[in-house]
């Protein structure tokens, strides 16, 4: 919403955007996908990327403390739980690397109750030592479960190597949790629960006038709170993998022989940026370009790559194409895996991201499967057939999922976030056309942003049960 404009409607998608005087941004879309149901995602940018090296896991522990026993206003936790059960309200509080989110799902008649709940969360959150202690115990239990699980222990070992043991990314281990006190955790979390950059995304079957009245009555009365600076800690972006642990292996005791393999490396974020320099260069030019590009772009290419959704479209197609090629090579040609998939991380605000391959294989095949997967990445040749197949698959996915409210919640996330200027609501309805227009040269140029060389790929193989 432009400065001075309180309400804007996109006629192509019927998405409505509002900005309140206290800084809160509201995005909503009325649908009839699920009658008498409303979904809400309240997103506060920041998340784990705002944690400091001095207090790693503070935000994560704070979120768990609220889930264990947080209360609001004059209502005890027992009253909150009873109320939400009686009203059939499904409430979840979570944190990712880039944001803290309240996800709410409930019958439409509870609309006012949901808005009042959010008002209390962001203006009168209550903490207690018992819930804090329970959250710590849960983290200790989860850590014990991780080291005993083949899948989780292997993934944890890989993350520790890639993040150079930065406790904000893995575990966290008991000694990190035990160092934190309630006052520190409370301060770290509440600092991010501000109104200035809070975004409320609403999708469902509701009356628009009733919704807007409720928004003003409850969300509009939350006191203004400025967003903290910076949006993320610079050392999060500057983390370098530990080259001494590039290829790791873990063996756990088990009654059955099992195996799993992980490969990971650096990727651009969902908007095609892999560094701050990349962001500044592309925005200055007015179109997306990789830092390694050496040839001049013709007018048609510039026009295509100027579309705000160009990079997300390329990355979604790359995910599909690489996954298909890996599966075809490792399973159909070599018979080494049960299943494998290539995925790109979901980072949108941080100028960095990662890619991940998970390999489900037999005990005796997993090492070769990991090696062949790495070789496949380095030698992949994108073809017109691969791209056309990926385009059909991606477009079918969006056609199918557009009848799901959860899909539209994800579409709404970030469309008023100042840190993601490329997420343009007016461009959303053009996404299928953007997908159709992507060329092989676009895919190859974007693929250059993925680090897949021998020295850049980190792996971990986990095996259990008997001799290797």
XYZ file of N, CA and C in Angstrom, residues 208-358:
453
model
N -16.607 -9.239 4.573
C -15.512 -8.277 4.539
C -15.734 -7.103 5.481
N -16.948 -6.623 5.576
C -17.206 -5.490 6.450
C -17.028 -5.878 7.911
N -17.489 -7.078 8.253
C -17.303 -7.560 9.628
C -15.820 -7.718 9.938
N -15.070 -8.220 8.962
C -13.633 -8.389 9.169
C -12.963 -7.037 9.392
N -13.269 -6.051 8.566
C -12.614 -4.751 8.702
C -13.002 -4.076 10.018
N -14.251 -4.230 10.432
C -14.667 -3.673 11.727
C -13.863 -4.307 12.857
N -13.662 -5.623 12.761
C -12.922 -6.337 13.804
C -11.447 -5.955 13.792
N -10.901 -5.753 12.610
C -9.499 -5.337 12.488
C -9.280 -3.999 13.192
N -10.160 -3.036 12.926
C -10.011 -1.722 13.545
C -10.258 -1.773 15.052
N -11.228 -2.566 15.453
C -11.604 -2.624 16.873
C -10.488 -3.219 17.721
N -9.827 -4.246 17.209
C -8.826 -4.956 18.014
C -7.388 -4.664 17.570
N -7.056 -4.937 16.321
C -5.682 -4.727 15.868
C -5.318 -3.250 15.853
N -6.301 -2.404 15.540
C -6.035 -0.972 15.473
C -5.755 -0.334 16.818
N -6.056 -1.030 17.913
C -5.839 -0.463 19.252
C -4.541 -0.937 19.897
N -3.782 -1.790 19.193
C -2.493 -2.221 19.738
C -1.524 -1.043 19.716
N -0.865 -0.747 20.840
C 0.068 0.392 20.875
C 1.193 0.234 19.854
N 1.576 1.348 19.256
C 2.641 1.363 18.260
C 3.976 0.980 18.905
N 4.694 0.048 18.245
C 6.040 -0.323 18.683
C 6.946 -0.404 17.462
N 8.072 0.299 17.511
C 9.005 0.338 16.386
C 9.702 -1.007 16.211
N 10.027 -1.324 14.961
C 10.733 -2.563 14.656
C 12.190 -2.450 15.062
N 12.782 -3.531 15.554
C 14.194 -3.493 15.954
C 15.109 -3.432 14.737
N 16.296 -2.922 14.946
C 17.330 -2.896 13.904
C 18.530 -3.705 14.382
N 19.228 -4.411 13.517
C 18.893 -4.639 12.109
C 17.867 -5.758 11.961
N 17.425 -6.006 10.736
C 16.450 -7.055 10.485
C 17.055 -8.419 10.778
N 18.348 -8.569 10.480
C 19.045 -9.819 10.780
C 20.485 -9.496 11.164
N 21.114 -10.413 11.898
C 22.506 -10.222 12.300
C 23.412 -10.485 11.103
N 24.369 -9.609 10.856
C 25.247 -9.763 9.704
C 26.068 -11.042 9.782
N 26.419 -11.468 11.014
C 27.246 -12.673 11.120
C 26.494 -13.931 10.690
N 25.149 -13.855 10.625
C 24.372 -14.980 10.089
C 24.708 -15.178 8.614
N 24.804 -14.078 7.887
C 25.106 -14.131 6.462
C 26.571 -14.494 6.218
N 27.447 -14.092 7.147
C 28.890 -14.271 6.953
C 29.399 -15.658 7.342
N 28.544 -16.512 7.891
C 28.972 -17.847 8.324
C 29.544 -18.636 7.150
N 30.695 -19.268 7.375
C 31.326 -20.107 6.362
C 31.368 -21.558 6.848
N 31.123 -22.508 5.953
C 31.186 -23.925 6.341
C 32.586 -24.313 6.797
N 32.662 -25.372 7.592
C 33.937 -25.886 8.079
C 34.489 -26.894 7.068
N 35.550 -26.540 6.315
C 36.053 -27.437 5.263
C 36.628 -28.741 5.794
N 36.977 -28.791 7.080
C 37.518 -30.036 7.648
C 36.434 -31.079 7.880
N 35.168 -30.672 7.752
C 34.054 -31.621 7.952
C 33.155 -31.662 6.718
N 33.760 -31.596 5.556
C 32.966 -31.545 4.330
C 32.200 -32.841 4.083
N 32.823 -33.965 4.363
C 32.172 -35.262 4.148
C 32.210 -36.040 5.460
N 31.041 -36.294 6.038
C 30.961 -36.927 7.345
C 30.139 -38.214 7.294
N 30.300 -38.993 8.336
C 29.596 -40.265 8.424
C 29.273 -40.541 9.881
N 28.094 -41.059 10.137
C 27.696 -41.399 11.489
C 27.092 -42.799 11.498
N 27.424 -43.578 12.527
C 26.899 -44.935 12.666
C 26.198 -45.053 14.006
N 24.955 -45.493 13.980
C 24.173 -45.658 15.202
C 23.739 -47.115 15.355
N 23.661 -47.605 16.600
C 23.188 -48.970 16.811
C 21.683 -49.076 16.523
N 21.286 -50.195 15.936
C 19.869 -50.408 15.626
C 19.656 -51.889 15.333
N 18.414 -52.345 15.482
C 18.095 -53.742 15.192
C 18.025 -54.003 13.697
N 17.749 -52.946 12.927
C 17.608 -53.089 11.490
C 18.665 -52.260 10.764
N 19.057 -52.763 9.603
C 19.983 -52.000 8.776
C 19.227 -50.897 8.054
N 19.645 -49.669 8.290
C 19.015 -48.527 7.623
C 20.098 -47.560 7.192
N 19.761 -46.709 6.238
C 20.749 -45.734 5.753
C 20.047 -44.505 5.210
N 20.727 -43.370 5.346
C 20.217 -42.124 4.790
C 21.409 -41.250 4.402
N 21.242 -40.462 3.375
C 22.309 -39.570 2.946
C 21.794 -38.158 2.736
N 22.629 -37.175 3.058
C 22.282 -35.762 2.861
C 23.398 -35.076 2.082
N 23.012 -34.226 1.165
C 23.951 -33.342 0.471
C 23.408 -31.928 0.561
N 24.289 -30.957 0.746
C 23.836 -29.571 0.863
C 24.882 -28.616 0.321
N 24.431 -27.424 -0.052
C 25.328 -26.389 -0.545
C 24.634 -25.041 -0.541
N 25.320 -24.028 -0.992
C 24.797 -22.663 -0.998
C 23.922 -22.439 -2.231
N 22.823 -21.718 -2.038
C 21.904 -21.401 -3.126
C 21.480 -19.938 -3.000
N 20.926 -19.362 -4.052
C 20.344 -18.017 -3.932
C 19.061 -18.089 -3.122
N 18.632 -16.962 -2.552
C 17.347 -16.975 -1.868
C 16.217 -17.050 -2.897
N 14.978 -17.072 -2.443
C 13.859 -17.310 -3.359
C 13.671 -16.193 -4.379
N 14.364 -15.070 -4.183
C 14.287 -13.966 -5.150
C 15.538 -13.894 -6.009
N 16.358 -14.956 -5.948
C 17.501 -15.073 -6.842
C 18.764 -14.399 -6.365
N 18.802 -13.942 -5.099
C 19.963 -13.212 -4.602
C 20.824 -14.113 -3.721
N 22.127 -14.063 -3.957
C 23.053 -14.877 -3.180
C 24.044 -14.041 -2.377
N 23.912 -12.725 -2.452
C 24.771 -11.826 -1.681
C 24.155 -10.433 -1.687
N 24.599 -9.612 -0.752
C 24.142 -8.223 -0.714
C 24.541 -7.504 -1.998
N 25.728 -7.843 -2.513
C 26.211 -7.244 -3.764
C 25.278 -7.608 -4.917
N 24.799 -8.855 -4.930
C 23.877 -9.324 -5.957
C 22.574 -8.515 -5.929
N 22.064 -8.265 -4.712
C 20.823 -7.497 -4.554
C 21.004 -6.085 -5.088
N 22.062 -5.411 -4.647
C 22.298 -4.021 -5.046
C 22.494 -3.901 -6.546
N 23.235 -4.840 -7.140
C 23.509 -4.804 -8.576
C 22.226 -4.966 -9.384
N 21.409 -5.971 -9.023
C 20.184 -6.246 -9.775
C 19.177 -5.108 -9.639
N 19.006 -4.585 -8.429
C 18.027 -3.514 -8.229
C 18.474 -2.228 -8.927
N 19.773 -2.004 -9.009
C 20.277 -0.819 -9.702
C 20.018 -0.929 -11.204
N 20.202 -2.141 -11.749
C 19.970 -2.355 -13.177
C 18.481 -2.359 -13.518
N 17.663 -2.765 -12.555
C 16.227 -2.845 -12.809
C 15.787 -4.206 -13.305
N 16.711 -5.161 -13.341
C 16.348 -6.527 -13.721
C 17.320 -7.491 -13.055
N 16.874 -8.768 -12.922
C 17.722 -9.749 -12.256
C 18.916 -10.114 -13.129
N 20.099 -10.236 -12.515
C 21.282 -10.717 -13.228
C 22.212 -11.355 -12.214
N 22.894 -12.415 -12.637
C 23.853 -13.067 -11.749
C 25.155 -12.286 -11.765
N 25.938 -12.443 -10.697
C 27.212 -11.708 -10.607
C 28.242 -12.240 -11.599
N 28.019 -13.469 -12.092
C 28.993 -14.065 -13.012
C 28.652 -13.822 -14.473
N 27.519 -13.151 -14.717
C 27.111 -12.904 -16.098
C 28.071 -11.925 -16.772
N 28.537 -12.300 -17.964
C 29.510 -11.459 -18.669
C 28.972 -10.873 -19.966
N 27.899 -11.457 -20.496
C 27.403 -10.956 -21.771
C 26.285 -9.934 -21.574
N 26.177 -9.018 -22.515
C 25.130 -8.001 -22.440
C 23.774 -8.649 -22.694
N 22.758 -8.154 -22.052
C 21.420 -8.698 -22.202
C 20.645 -7.921 -23.255
N 19.978 -8.643 -24.156
C 19.158 -7.974 -25.161
C 17.875 -7.459 -24.519
N 17.125 -6.650 -25.238
C 15.927 -6.005 -24.685
C 14.884 -7.020 -24.237
N 14.710 -8.078 -25.026
C 13.712 -9.089 -24.675
C 14.086 -9.794 -23.375
N 15.369 -10.115 -23.217
C 15.835 -10.764 -21.992
C 15.686 -9.834 -20.797
N 16.066 -8.584 -20.983
C 15.932 -7.604 -19.894
C 14.478 -7.459 -19.474
N 13.576 -7.394 -20.442
C 12.153 -7.262 -20.126
C 11.656 -8.467 -19.338
N 12.073 -9.652 -19.748
C 11.642 -10.879 -19.065
C 12.202 -10.940 -17.641
N 13.463 -10.587 -17.493
C 14.112 -10.677 -16.178
C 13.803 -9.472 -15.291
N 13.084 -8.500 -15.841
C 12.648 -7.360 -15.029
C 11.390 -7.671 -14.234
N 10.699 -8.749 -14.604
C 9.476 -9.089 -13.878
C 9.826 -9.503 -12.454
N 9.114 -8.964 -11.460
C 9.470 -9.265 -10.064
C 9.427 -10.749 -9.715
N 8.660 -11.543 -10.452
C 8.558 -12.964 -10.139
C 9.442 -13.833 -11.029
N 10.360 -13.211 -11.766
C 11.239 -13.974 -12.652
C 12.082 -14.994 -11.868
N 12.770 -14.526 -10.829
C 13.667 -15.415 -10.076
C 12.909 -16.539 -9.362
N 11.793 -16.244 -8.645
C 11.043 -17.348 -8.027
C 10.585 -18.396 -9.035
N 10.199 -17.948 -10.229
C 9.760 -18.884 -11.265
C 10.910 -19.779 -11.701
N 12.086 -19.195 -11.926
C 13.257 -19.981 -12.325
C 13.622 -21.006 -11.257
N 13.625 -20.576 -10.009
C 14.039 -21.472 -8.925
C 13.041 -22.608 -8.745
N 11.753 -22.316 -8.880
C 10.762 -23.385 -8.764
C 10.919 -24.397 -9.898
N 11.216 -23.920 -11.085
C 11.451 -24.831 -12.212
C 12.731 -25.640 -12.011
N 13.770 -25.004 -11.491
C 15.024 -25.715 -11.222
C 14.808 -26.822 -10.200
N 14.047 -26.538 -9.147
C 13.735 -27.573 -8.149
C 13.111 -28.798 -8.811
N 12.141 -28.556 -9.653
C 11.432 -29.652 -10.308
C 12.342 -30.398 -11.277
N 13.116 -29.665 -12.073
C 13.977 -30.295 -13.080
C 15.089 -31.124 -12.443
N 15.733 -30.574 -11.417
C 16.832 -31.295 -10.774
C 16.301 -32.512 -10.020
N 15.158 -32.363 -9.338
C 14.561 -33.507 -8.637
C 14.246 -34.643 -9.600
N 13.656 -34.303 -10.728
C 13.302 -35.318 -11.725
C 14.540 -36.004 -12.276
N 15.577 -35.221 -12.571
C 16.811 -35.797 -13.114
C 17.495 -36.704 -12.091
N 17.545 -36.269 -10.838
C 18.158 -37.085 -9.789
C 17.420 -38.406 -9.616
N 16.094 -38.342 -9.557
C 15.293 -39.541 -9.363
C 15.471 -40.501 -10.541
N 15.449 -39.945 -11.730
C 15.605 -40.773 -12.926
C 16.977 -41.450 -12.956
N 18.023 -40.693 -12.601
C 19.385 -41.226 -12.661
C 19.656 -42.220 -11.534
N 19.316 -41.833 -10.292
C 19.672 -42.661 -9.144
C 18.759 -43.876 -8.966
N 17.492 -43.723 -9.306
C 16.561 -44.842 -9.127
C 16.356 -45.639 -10.408
N 15.961 -44.964 -11.471
C 15.622 -45.680 -12.699
C 16.851 -46.242 -13.412
N 17.949 -45.476 -13.441
C 19.134 -45.930 -14.173
C 20.075 -46.784 -13.321
N 20.306 -46.371 -12.083
C 21.294 -47.063 -11.245
C 20.680 -47.939 -10.160
N 19.384 -47.782 -9.890
C 18.690 -48.573 -8.844
C 19.395 -48.471 -7.490
N 19.757 -47.249 -7.107
C 20.493 -47.033 -5.857
C 19.627 -46.484 -4.729
N 18.458 -45.930 -5.045
C 17.678 -45.249 -4.005
C 16.211 -45.676 -4.060
N 15.556 -45.496 -2.912
C 14.096 -45.631 -2.875
C 13.463 -44.326 -3.348
N 14.041 -43.251 -2.825
C 13.487 -41.934 -3.138
C 14.570 -40.880 -2.941
N 14.486 -39.802 -3.693
C 15.381 -38.660 -3.519
C 14.698 -37.414 -4.045
N 15.089 -36.276 -3.491
C 14.472 -35.012 -3.895
C 15.443 -33.872 -3.673
N 15.393 -32.892 -4.567
C 16.211 -31.688 -4.479
C 15.313 -30.536 -4.043
N 15.702 -29.838 -2.971
C 14.882 -28.742 -2.459
C 15.754 -27.519 -2.199
N 15.192 -26.354 -2.467
C 15.853 -25.078 -2.183
C 15.204 -24.477 -0.945
N 16.010 -23.913 -0.053
C 15.485 -23.306 1.170
C 14.488 -22.196 0.891
N 13.779 -21.781 1.931
C 12.674 -20.838 1.761
C 13.055 -19.392 2.080
N 14.333 -19.105 2.313
C 14.735 -17.742 2.689
C 14.338 -16.724 1.626
N 13.717 -15.629 2.085
C 13.321 -14.539 1.195
C 14.003 -13.223 1.560
N 14.271 -13.026 2.851
C 14.844 -11.754 3.304
C 16.365 -11.808 3.374
N 16.910 -12.919 3.852
C 18.360 -13.050 3.946
C 18.972 -13.187 2.554
N 20.104 -12.532 2.309
C 20.746 -12.638 0.988
C 21.587 -13.910 0.874
N 21.062 -14.999 1.360
C 21.731 -16.303 1.273
C 20.689 -17.379 1.476
N 21.028 -18.595 1.084
C 20.073 -19.698 1.180
C 20.859 -20.999 1.052
N 20.174 -22.123 1.024
C 20.850 -23.392 0.811
C 19.983 -24.315 -0.031
N 20.605 -25.343 -0.565
C 19.863 -26.405 -1.229
C 20.151 -27.702 -0.490
N 19.243 -28.655 -0.591
C 19.375 -29.903 0.157
C 18.876 -31.071 -0.682
N 19.628 -32.168 -0.645
C 19.193 -33.428 -1.242
C 19.133 -34.469 -0.137
N 18.013 -35.157 -0.037
C 17.859 -36.260 0.911
C 17.797 -37.548 0.107
